[in-house]
CSV table of C-alpha atoms and ligand atoms in Angstrom, one decimal:
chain,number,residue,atom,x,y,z
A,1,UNK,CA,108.0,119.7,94.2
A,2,UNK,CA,103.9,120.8,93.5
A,3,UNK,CA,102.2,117.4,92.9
A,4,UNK,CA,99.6,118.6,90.5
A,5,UNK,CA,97.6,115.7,90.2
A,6,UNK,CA,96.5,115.8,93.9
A,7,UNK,CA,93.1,117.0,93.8
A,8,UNK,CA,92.7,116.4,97.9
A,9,UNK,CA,94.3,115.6,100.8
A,10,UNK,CA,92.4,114.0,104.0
A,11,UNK,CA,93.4,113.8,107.2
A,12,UNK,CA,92.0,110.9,109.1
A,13,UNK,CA,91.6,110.6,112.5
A,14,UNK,CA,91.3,106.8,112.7
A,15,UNK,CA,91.4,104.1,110.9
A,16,UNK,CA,88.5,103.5,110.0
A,17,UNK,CA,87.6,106.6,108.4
A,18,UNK,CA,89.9,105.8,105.4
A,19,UNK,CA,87.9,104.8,102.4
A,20,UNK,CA,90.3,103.7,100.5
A,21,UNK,CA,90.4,103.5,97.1
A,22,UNK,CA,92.6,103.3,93.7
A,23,UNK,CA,94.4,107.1,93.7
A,24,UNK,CA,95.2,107.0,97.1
A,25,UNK,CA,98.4,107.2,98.8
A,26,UNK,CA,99.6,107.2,102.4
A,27,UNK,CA,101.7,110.3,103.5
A,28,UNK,CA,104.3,109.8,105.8
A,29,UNK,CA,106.8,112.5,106.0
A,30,UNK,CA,106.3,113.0,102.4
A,31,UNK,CA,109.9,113.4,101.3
A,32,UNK,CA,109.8,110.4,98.6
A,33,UNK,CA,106.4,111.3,97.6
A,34,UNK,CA,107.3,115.0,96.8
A,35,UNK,CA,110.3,114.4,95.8
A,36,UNK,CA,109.1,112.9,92.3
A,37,UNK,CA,105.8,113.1,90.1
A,38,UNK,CA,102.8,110.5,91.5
A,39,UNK,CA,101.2,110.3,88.0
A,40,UNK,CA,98.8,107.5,89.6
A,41,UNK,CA,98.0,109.6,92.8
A,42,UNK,CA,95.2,112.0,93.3
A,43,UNK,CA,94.5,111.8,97.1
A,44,UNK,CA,97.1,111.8,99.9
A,45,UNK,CA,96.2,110.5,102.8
A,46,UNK,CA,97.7,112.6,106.1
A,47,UNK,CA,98.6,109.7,108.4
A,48,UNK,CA,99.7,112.7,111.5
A,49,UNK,CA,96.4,113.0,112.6
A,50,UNK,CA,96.3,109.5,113.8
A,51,UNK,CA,97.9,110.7,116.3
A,52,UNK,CA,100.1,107.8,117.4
A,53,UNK,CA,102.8,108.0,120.2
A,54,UNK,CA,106.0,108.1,118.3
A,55,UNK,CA,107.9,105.8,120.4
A,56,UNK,CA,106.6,103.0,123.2
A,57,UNK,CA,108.4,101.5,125.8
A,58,UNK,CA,106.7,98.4,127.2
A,59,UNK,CA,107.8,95.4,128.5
A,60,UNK,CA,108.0,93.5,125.4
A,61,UNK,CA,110.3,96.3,123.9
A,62,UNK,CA,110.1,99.4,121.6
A,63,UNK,CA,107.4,99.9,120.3
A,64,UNK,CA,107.9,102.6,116.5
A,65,UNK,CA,104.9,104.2,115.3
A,66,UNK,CA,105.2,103.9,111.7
A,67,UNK,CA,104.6,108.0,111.9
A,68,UNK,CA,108.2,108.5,114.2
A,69,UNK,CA,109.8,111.0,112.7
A,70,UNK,CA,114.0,110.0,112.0
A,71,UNK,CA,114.4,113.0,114.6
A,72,UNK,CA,112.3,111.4,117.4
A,73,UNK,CA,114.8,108.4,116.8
A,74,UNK,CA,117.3,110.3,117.2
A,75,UNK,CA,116.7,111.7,120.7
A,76,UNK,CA,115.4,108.5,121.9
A,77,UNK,CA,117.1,107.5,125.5
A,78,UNK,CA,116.4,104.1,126.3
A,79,UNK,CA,117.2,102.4,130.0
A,80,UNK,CA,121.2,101.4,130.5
A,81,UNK,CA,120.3,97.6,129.4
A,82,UNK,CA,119.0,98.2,126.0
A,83,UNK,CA,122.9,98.1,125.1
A,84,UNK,CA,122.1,98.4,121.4
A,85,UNK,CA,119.7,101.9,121.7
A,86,UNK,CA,123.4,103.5,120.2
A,87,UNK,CA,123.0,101.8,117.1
A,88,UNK,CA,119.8,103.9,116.1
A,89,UNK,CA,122.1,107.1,115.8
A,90,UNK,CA,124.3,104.8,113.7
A,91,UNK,CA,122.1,104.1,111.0
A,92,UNK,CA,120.5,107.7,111.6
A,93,UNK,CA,123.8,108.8,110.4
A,94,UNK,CA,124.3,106.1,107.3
A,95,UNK,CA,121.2,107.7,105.9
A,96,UNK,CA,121.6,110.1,103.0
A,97,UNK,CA,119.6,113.5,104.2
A,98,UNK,CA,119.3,116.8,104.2
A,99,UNK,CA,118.0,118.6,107.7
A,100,UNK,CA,114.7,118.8,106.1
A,101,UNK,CA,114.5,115.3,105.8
A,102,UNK,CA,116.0,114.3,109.1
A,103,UNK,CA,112.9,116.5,110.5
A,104,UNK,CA,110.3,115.6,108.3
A,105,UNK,CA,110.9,111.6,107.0
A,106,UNK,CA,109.2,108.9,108.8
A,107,UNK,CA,110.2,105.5,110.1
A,108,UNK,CA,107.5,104.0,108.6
A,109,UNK,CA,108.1,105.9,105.6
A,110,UNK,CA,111.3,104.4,105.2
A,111,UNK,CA,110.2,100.9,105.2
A,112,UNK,CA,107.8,101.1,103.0
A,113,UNK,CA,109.8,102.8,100.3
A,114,UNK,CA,112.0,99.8,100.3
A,115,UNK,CA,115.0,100.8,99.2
A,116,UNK,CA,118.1,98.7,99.7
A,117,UNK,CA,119.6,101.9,100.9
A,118,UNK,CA,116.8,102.1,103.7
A,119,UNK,CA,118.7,103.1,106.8
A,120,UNK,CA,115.6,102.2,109.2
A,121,UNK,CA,115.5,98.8,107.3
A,122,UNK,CA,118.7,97.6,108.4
A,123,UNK,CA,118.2,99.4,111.7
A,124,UNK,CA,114.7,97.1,112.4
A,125,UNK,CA,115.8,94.5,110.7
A,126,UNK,CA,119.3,93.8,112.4
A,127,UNK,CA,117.2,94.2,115.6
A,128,UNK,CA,114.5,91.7,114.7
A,129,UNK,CA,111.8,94.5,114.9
A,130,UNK,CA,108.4,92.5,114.0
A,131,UNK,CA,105.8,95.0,112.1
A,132,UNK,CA,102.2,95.5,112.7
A,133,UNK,CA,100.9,96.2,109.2
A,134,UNK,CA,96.3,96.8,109.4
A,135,UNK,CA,95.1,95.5,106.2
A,136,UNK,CA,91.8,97.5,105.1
A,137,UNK,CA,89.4,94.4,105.3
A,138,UNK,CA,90.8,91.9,108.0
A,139,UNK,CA,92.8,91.5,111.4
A,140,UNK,CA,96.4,93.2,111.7
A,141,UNK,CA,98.8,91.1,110.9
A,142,UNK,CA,102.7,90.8,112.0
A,143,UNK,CA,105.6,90.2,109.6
A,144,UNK,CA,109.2,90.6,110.7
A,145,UNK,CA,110.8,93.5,109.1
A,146,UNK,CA,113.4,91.3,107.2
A,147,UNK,CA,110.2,89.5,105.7
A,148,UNK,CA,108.3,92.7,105.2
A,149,UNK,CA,111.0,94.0,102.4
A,150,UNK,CA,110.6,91.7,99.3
A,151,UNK,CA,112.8,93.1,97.0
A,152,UNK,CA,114.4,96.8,95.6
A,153,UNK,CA,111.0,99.1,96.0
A,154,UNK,CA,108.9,95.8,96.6
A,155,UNK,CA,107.3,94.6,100.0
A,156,UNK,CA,104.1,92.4,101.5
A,157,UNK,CA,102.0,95.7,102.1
A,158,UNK,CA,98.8,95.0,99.9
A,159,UNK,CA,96.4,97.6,98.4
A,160,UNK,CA,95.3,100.2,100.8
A,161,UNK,CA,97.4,98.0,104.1
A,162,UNK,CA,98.5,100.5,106.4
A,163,UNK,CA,102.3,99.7,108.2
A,164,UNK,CA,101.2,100.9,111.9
A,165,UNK,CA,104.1,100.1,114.1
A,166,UNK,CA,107.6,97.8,114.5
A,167,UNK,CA,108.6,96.5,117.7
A,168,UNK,CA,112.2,96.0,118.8
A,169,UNK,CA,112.0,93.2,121.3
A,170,UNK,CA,113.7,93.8,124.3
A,171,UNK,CA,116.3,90.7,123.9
A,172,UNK,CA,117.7,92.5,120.9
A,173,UNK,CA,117.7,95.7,122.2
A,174,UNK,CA,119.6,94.1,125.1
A,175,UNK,CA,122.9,92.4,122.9
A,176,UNK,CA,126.2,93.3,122.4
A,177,UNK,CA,126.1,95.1,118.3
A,178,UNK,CA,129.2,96.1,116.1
A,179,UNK,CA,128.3,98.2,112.7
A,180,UNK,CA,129.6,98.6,109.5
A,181,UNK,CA,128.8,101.3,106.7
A,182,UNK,CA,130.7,101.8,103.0
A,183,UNK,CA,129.3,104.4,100.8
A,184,UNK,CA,131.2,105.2,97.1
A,185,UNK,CA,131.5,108.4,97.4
A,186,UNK,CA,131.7,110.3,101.3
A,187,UNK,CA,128.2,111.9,102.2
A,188,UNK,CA,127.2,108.8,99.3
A,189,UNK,CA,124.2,106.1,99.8
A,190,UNK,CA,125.2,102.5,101.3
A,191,UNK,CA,126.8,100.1,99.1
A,192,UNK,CA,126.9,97.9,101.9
A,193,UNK,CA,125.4,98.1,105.9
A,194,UNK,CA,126.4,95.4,107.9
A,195,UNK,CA,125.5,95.0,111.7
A,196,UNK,CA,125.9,91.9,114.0
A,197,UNK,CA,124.1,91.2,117.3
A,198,UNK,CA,125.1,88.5,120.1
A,199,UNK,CA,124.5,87.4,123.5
A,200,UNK,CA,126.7,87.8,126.3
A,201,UNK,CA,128.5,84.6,125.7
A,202,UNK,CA,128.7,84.3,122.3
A,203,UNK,CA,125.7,82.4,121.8
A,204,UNK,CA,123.0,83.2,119.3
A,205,UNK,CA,125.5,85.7,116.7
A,206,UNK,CA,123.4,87.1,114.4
A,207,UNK,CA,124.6,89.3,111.1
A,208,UNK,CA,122.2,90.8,109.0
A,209,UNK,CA,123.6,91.9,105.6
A,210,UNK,CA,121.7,95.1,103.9
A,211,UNK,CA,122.4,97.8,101.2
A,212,UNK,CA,124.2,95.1,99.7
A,213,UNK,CA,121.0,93.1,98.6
A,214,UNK,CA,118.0,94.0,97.1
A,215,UNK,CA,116.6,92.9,100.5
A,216,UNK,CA,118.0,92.6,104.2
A,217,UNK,CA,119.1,89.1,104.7
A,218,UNK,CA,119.8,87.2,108.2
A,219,UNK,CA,122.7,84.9,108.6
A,220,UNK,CA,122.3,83.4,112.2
A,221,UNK,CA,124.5,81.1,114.1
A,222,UNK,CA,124.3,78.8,117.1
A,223,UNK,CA,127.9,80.9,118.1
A,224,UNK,CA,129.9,83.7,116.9
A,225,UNK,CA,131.2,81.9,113.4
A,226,UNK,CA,135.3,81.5,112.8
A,227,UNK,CA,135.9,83.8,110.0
A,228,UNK,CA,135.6,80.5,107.6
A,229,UNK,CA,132.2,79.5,108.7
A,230,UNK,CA,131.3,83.0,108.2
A,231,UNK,CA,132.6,83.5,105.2
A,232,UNK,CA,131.5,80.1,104.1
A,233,UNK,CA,127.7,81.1,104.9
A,234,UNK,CA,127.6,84.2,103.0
A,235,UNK,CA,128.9,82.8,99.9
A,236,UNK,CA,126.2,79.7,100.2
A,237,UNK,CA,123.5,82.4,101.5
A,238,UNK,CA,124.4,84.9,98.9
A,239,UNK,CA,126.0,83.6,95.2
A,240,UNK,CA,127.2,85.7,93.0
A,241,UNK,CA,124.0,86.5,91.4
A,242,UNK,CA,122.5,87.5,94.7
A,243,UNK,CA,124.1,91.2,94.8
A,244,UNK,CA,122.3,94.3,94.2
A,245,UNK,CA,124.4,96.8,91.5
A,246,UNK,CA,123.5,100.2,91.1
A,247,UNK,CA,125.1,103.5,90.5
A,248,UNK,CA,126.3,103.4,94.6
A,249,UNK,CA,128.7,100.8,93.2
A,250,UNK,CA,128.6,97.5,91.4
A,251,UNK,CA,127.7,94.1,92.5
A,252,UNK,CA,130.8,92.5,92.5
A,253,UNK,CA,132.0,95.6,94.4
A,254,UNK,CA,129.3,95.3,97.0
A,255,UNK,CA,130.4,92.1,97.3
A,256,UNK,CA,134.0,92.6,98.0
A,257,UNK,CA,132.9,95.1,100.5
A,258,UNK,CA,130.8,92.4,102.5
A,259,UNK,CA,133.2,90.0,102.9
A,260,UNK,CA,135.3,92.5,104.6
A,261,UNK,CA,132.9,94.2,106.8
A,262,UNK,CA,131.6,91.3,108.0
A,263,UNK,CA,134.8,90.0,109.1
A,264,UNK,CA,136.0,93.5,110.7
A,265,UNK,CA,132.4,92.9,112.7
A,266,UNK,CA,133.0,89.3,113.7
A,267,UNK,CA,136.3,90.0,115.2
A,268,UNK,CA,134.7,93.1,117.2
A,269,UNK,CA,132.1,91.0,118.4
A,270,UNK,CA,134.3,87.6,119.3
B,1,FAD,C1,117.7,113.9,99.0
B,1,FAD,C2,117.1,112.6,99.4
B,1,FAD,C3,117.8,111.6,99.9
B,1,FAD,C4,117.3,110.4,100.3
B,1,FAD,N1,118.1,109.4,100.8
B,1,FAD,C5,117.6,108.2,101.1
B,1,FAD,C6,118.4,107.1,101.6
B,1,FAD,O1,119.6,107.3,101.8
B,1,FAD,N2,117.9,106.0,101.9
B,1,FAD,C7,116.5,105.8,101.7
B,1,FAD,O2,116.0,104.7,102.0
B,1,FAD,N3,115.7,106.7,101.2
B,1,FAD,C8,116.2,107.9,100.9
B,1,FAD,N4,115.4,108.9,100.4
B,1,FAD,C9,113.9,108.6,100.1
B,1,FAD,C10,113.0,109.0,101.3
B,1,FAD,O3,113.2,110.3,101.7
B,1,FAD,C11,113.2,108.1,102.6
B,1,FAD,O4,113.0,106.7,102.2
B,1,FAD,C12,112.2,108.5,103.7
B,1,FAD,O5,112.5,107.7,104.9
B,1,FAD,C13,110.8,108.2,103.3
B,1,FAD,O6,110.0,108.5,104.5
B,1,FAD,P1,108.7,109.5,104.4
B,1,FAD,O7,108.1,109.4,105.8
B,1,FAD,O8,109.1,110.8,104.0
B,1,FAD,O9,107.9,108.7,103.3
B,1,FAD,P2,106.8,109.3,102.3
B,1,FAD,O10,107.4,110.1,101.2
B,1,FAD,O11,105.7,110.0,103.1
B,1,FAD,O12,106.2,107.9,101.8
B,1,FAD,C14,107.0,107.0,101.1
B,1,FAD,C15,106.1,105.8,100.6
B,1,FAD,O13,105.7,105.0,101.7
B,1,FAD,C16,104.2,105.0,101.7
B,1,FAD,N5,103.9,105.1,103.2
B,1,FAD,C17,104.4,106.0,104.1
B,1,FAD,N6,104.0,105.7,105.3
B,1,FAD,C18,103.3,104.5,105.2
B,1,FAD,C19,102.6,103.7,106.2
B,1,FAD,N7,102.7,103.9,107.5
B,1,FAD,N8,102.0,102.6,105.7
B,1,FAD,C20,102.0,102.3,104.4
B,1,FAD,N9,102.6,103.0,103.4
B,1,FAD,C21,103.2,104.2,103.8
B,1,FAD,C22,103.8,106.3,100.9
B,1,FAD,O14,102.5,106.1,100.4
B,1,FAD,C23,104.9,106.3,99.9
B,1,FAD,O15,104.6,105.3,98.9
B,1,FAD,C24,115.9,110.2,100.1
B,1,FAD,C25,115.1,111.2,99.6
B,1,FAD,C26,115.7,112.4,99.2
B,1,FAD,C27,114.8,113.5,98.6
């Protein structure tokens, strides 16, 4: 849609040269921000000219510019070891989209919109991806990305803070994953995204519960849990008041649907 408040649009080419004020917004891909009216927004600012590198590999991991497009993602081949680079088409796929979007929506985009729905949140956060967020007056700062999302539409970024990059650290990117996706209706948002990680042995079995939630949240144990310590945890992780109901489906249905994916993941993964 026209956004007819915007009375300019800049395109940076650092940093630096963002003077930031009230009226501003970031533009990522732009397909949340166009998609609605930004009453409070007269200024977009273009983040492509930055110019980043969509996508990083270094020793330490992946590194995601916040400006990687879903697309780049998607055609991202990483070496043989990084056993869980398969997942990224995964939760490409969970994610409700149109071609436009596909092409156009960014990573970064996606976590900062914060939706419990956020395909790239689960994706980052089930693969203990650590942001780099550049606040306007002070050092970057890293938060991992299940910290970075606060709440439904709610995360740490402060006024003007700029999400630059997430790494996935090579460890994660190197363990055994099993996936789960539910959605109400069939081309539907999540109700619930589930997706475990593990080490070779067992050891270190990690399930991160999203859609679900208002927020991602970690359940992490020493081995991979008998279904009773699992299902134990998530009840004392995650009461009943702890569910996010919208009109993707109901708490208590969001619920149900947990309890099951997370045991059909469990037995994949033991
Ligand atoms: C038909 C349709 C279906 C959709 N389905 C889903 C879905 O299933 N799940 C879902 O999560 N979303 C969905 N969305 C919402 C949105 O398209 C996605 O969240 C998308 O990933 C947003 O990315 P973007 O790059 O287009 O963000 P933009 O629209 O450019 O920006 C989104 C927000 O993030 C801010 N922002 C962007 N980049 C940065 C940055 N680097 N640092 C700080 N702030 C930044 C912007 O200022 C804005 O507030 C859907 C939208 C439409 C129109």
């Amino acid at each position: 849609m026209n956004l007819n408040t915007i009375v300019e649009i800049k395109r940076p080419k650092s940093f630096e040269a963002i003077e930031w004020r009230d009226g501003h917004a970031f533009l990522g891909g732009g397909t949340w921000l166009f998609s609605e009216p930004q009453i409070a927004t007269d200024t977009l600012v273009d983040l492509e000219q930055l110019g980043w590198p969509p996508l990083t590999v270094t020793p330490a991991g992946l590194e995601i510019a916040a400006t990687c497009r879903i697309v780049d993602l998607h055609d991202f081949n990483g070496p043989p070891e990084w056993r869980a680079v398969p997942l990224f088409d995964k939760c490409i796929d969970a994610f409700l989209m149109s071609f436009k979007i596909w092409n156009a929506a960014t990573v970064g985009g996606n976590l900062c919109m914060s939706l419990p729905a956020g395909a790239m949140v689960s994706l980052t956060a089930a693969l203990e991806g650590i942001c780099t967020l550049w606040p306007r007056n002070g050092k970057p700062r890293q938060v991992p990305v299940v910290d970075f999302v606060t709440g439904v539409h709610a995360n740490v970024l402060q006024k003007g803070e700029l999400l630059r990059s997430i790494l996935l650290p090579t460890s994660a990117l190197s363990r055994r994953f099993a996936m789960r996706q539910v959605s109400l209706t069939h081309f539907g948002r999540s109700a619930a995204l589930l997706i475990a990680t593990v080490g070779d042995n067992g050891e270190d079995f990690l399930l991160t519960v999203s859609a679900a939630t208002p927020r991602p949240v970690h359940l992490r144990f020493k081995t991979t849990p008998s279904a009773a310590e699992m299902h134990q945890a998530i009840e004392d992780r995650l009461p009943p008041g702890a569910w996010f109901g919208d009109v993707h489906g109901s708490a208590a249905y969001k619920r149900h649907v947990t309890f099951y994916l997370a045991e059909q993941i469990r037995a994949e993964l033991a």
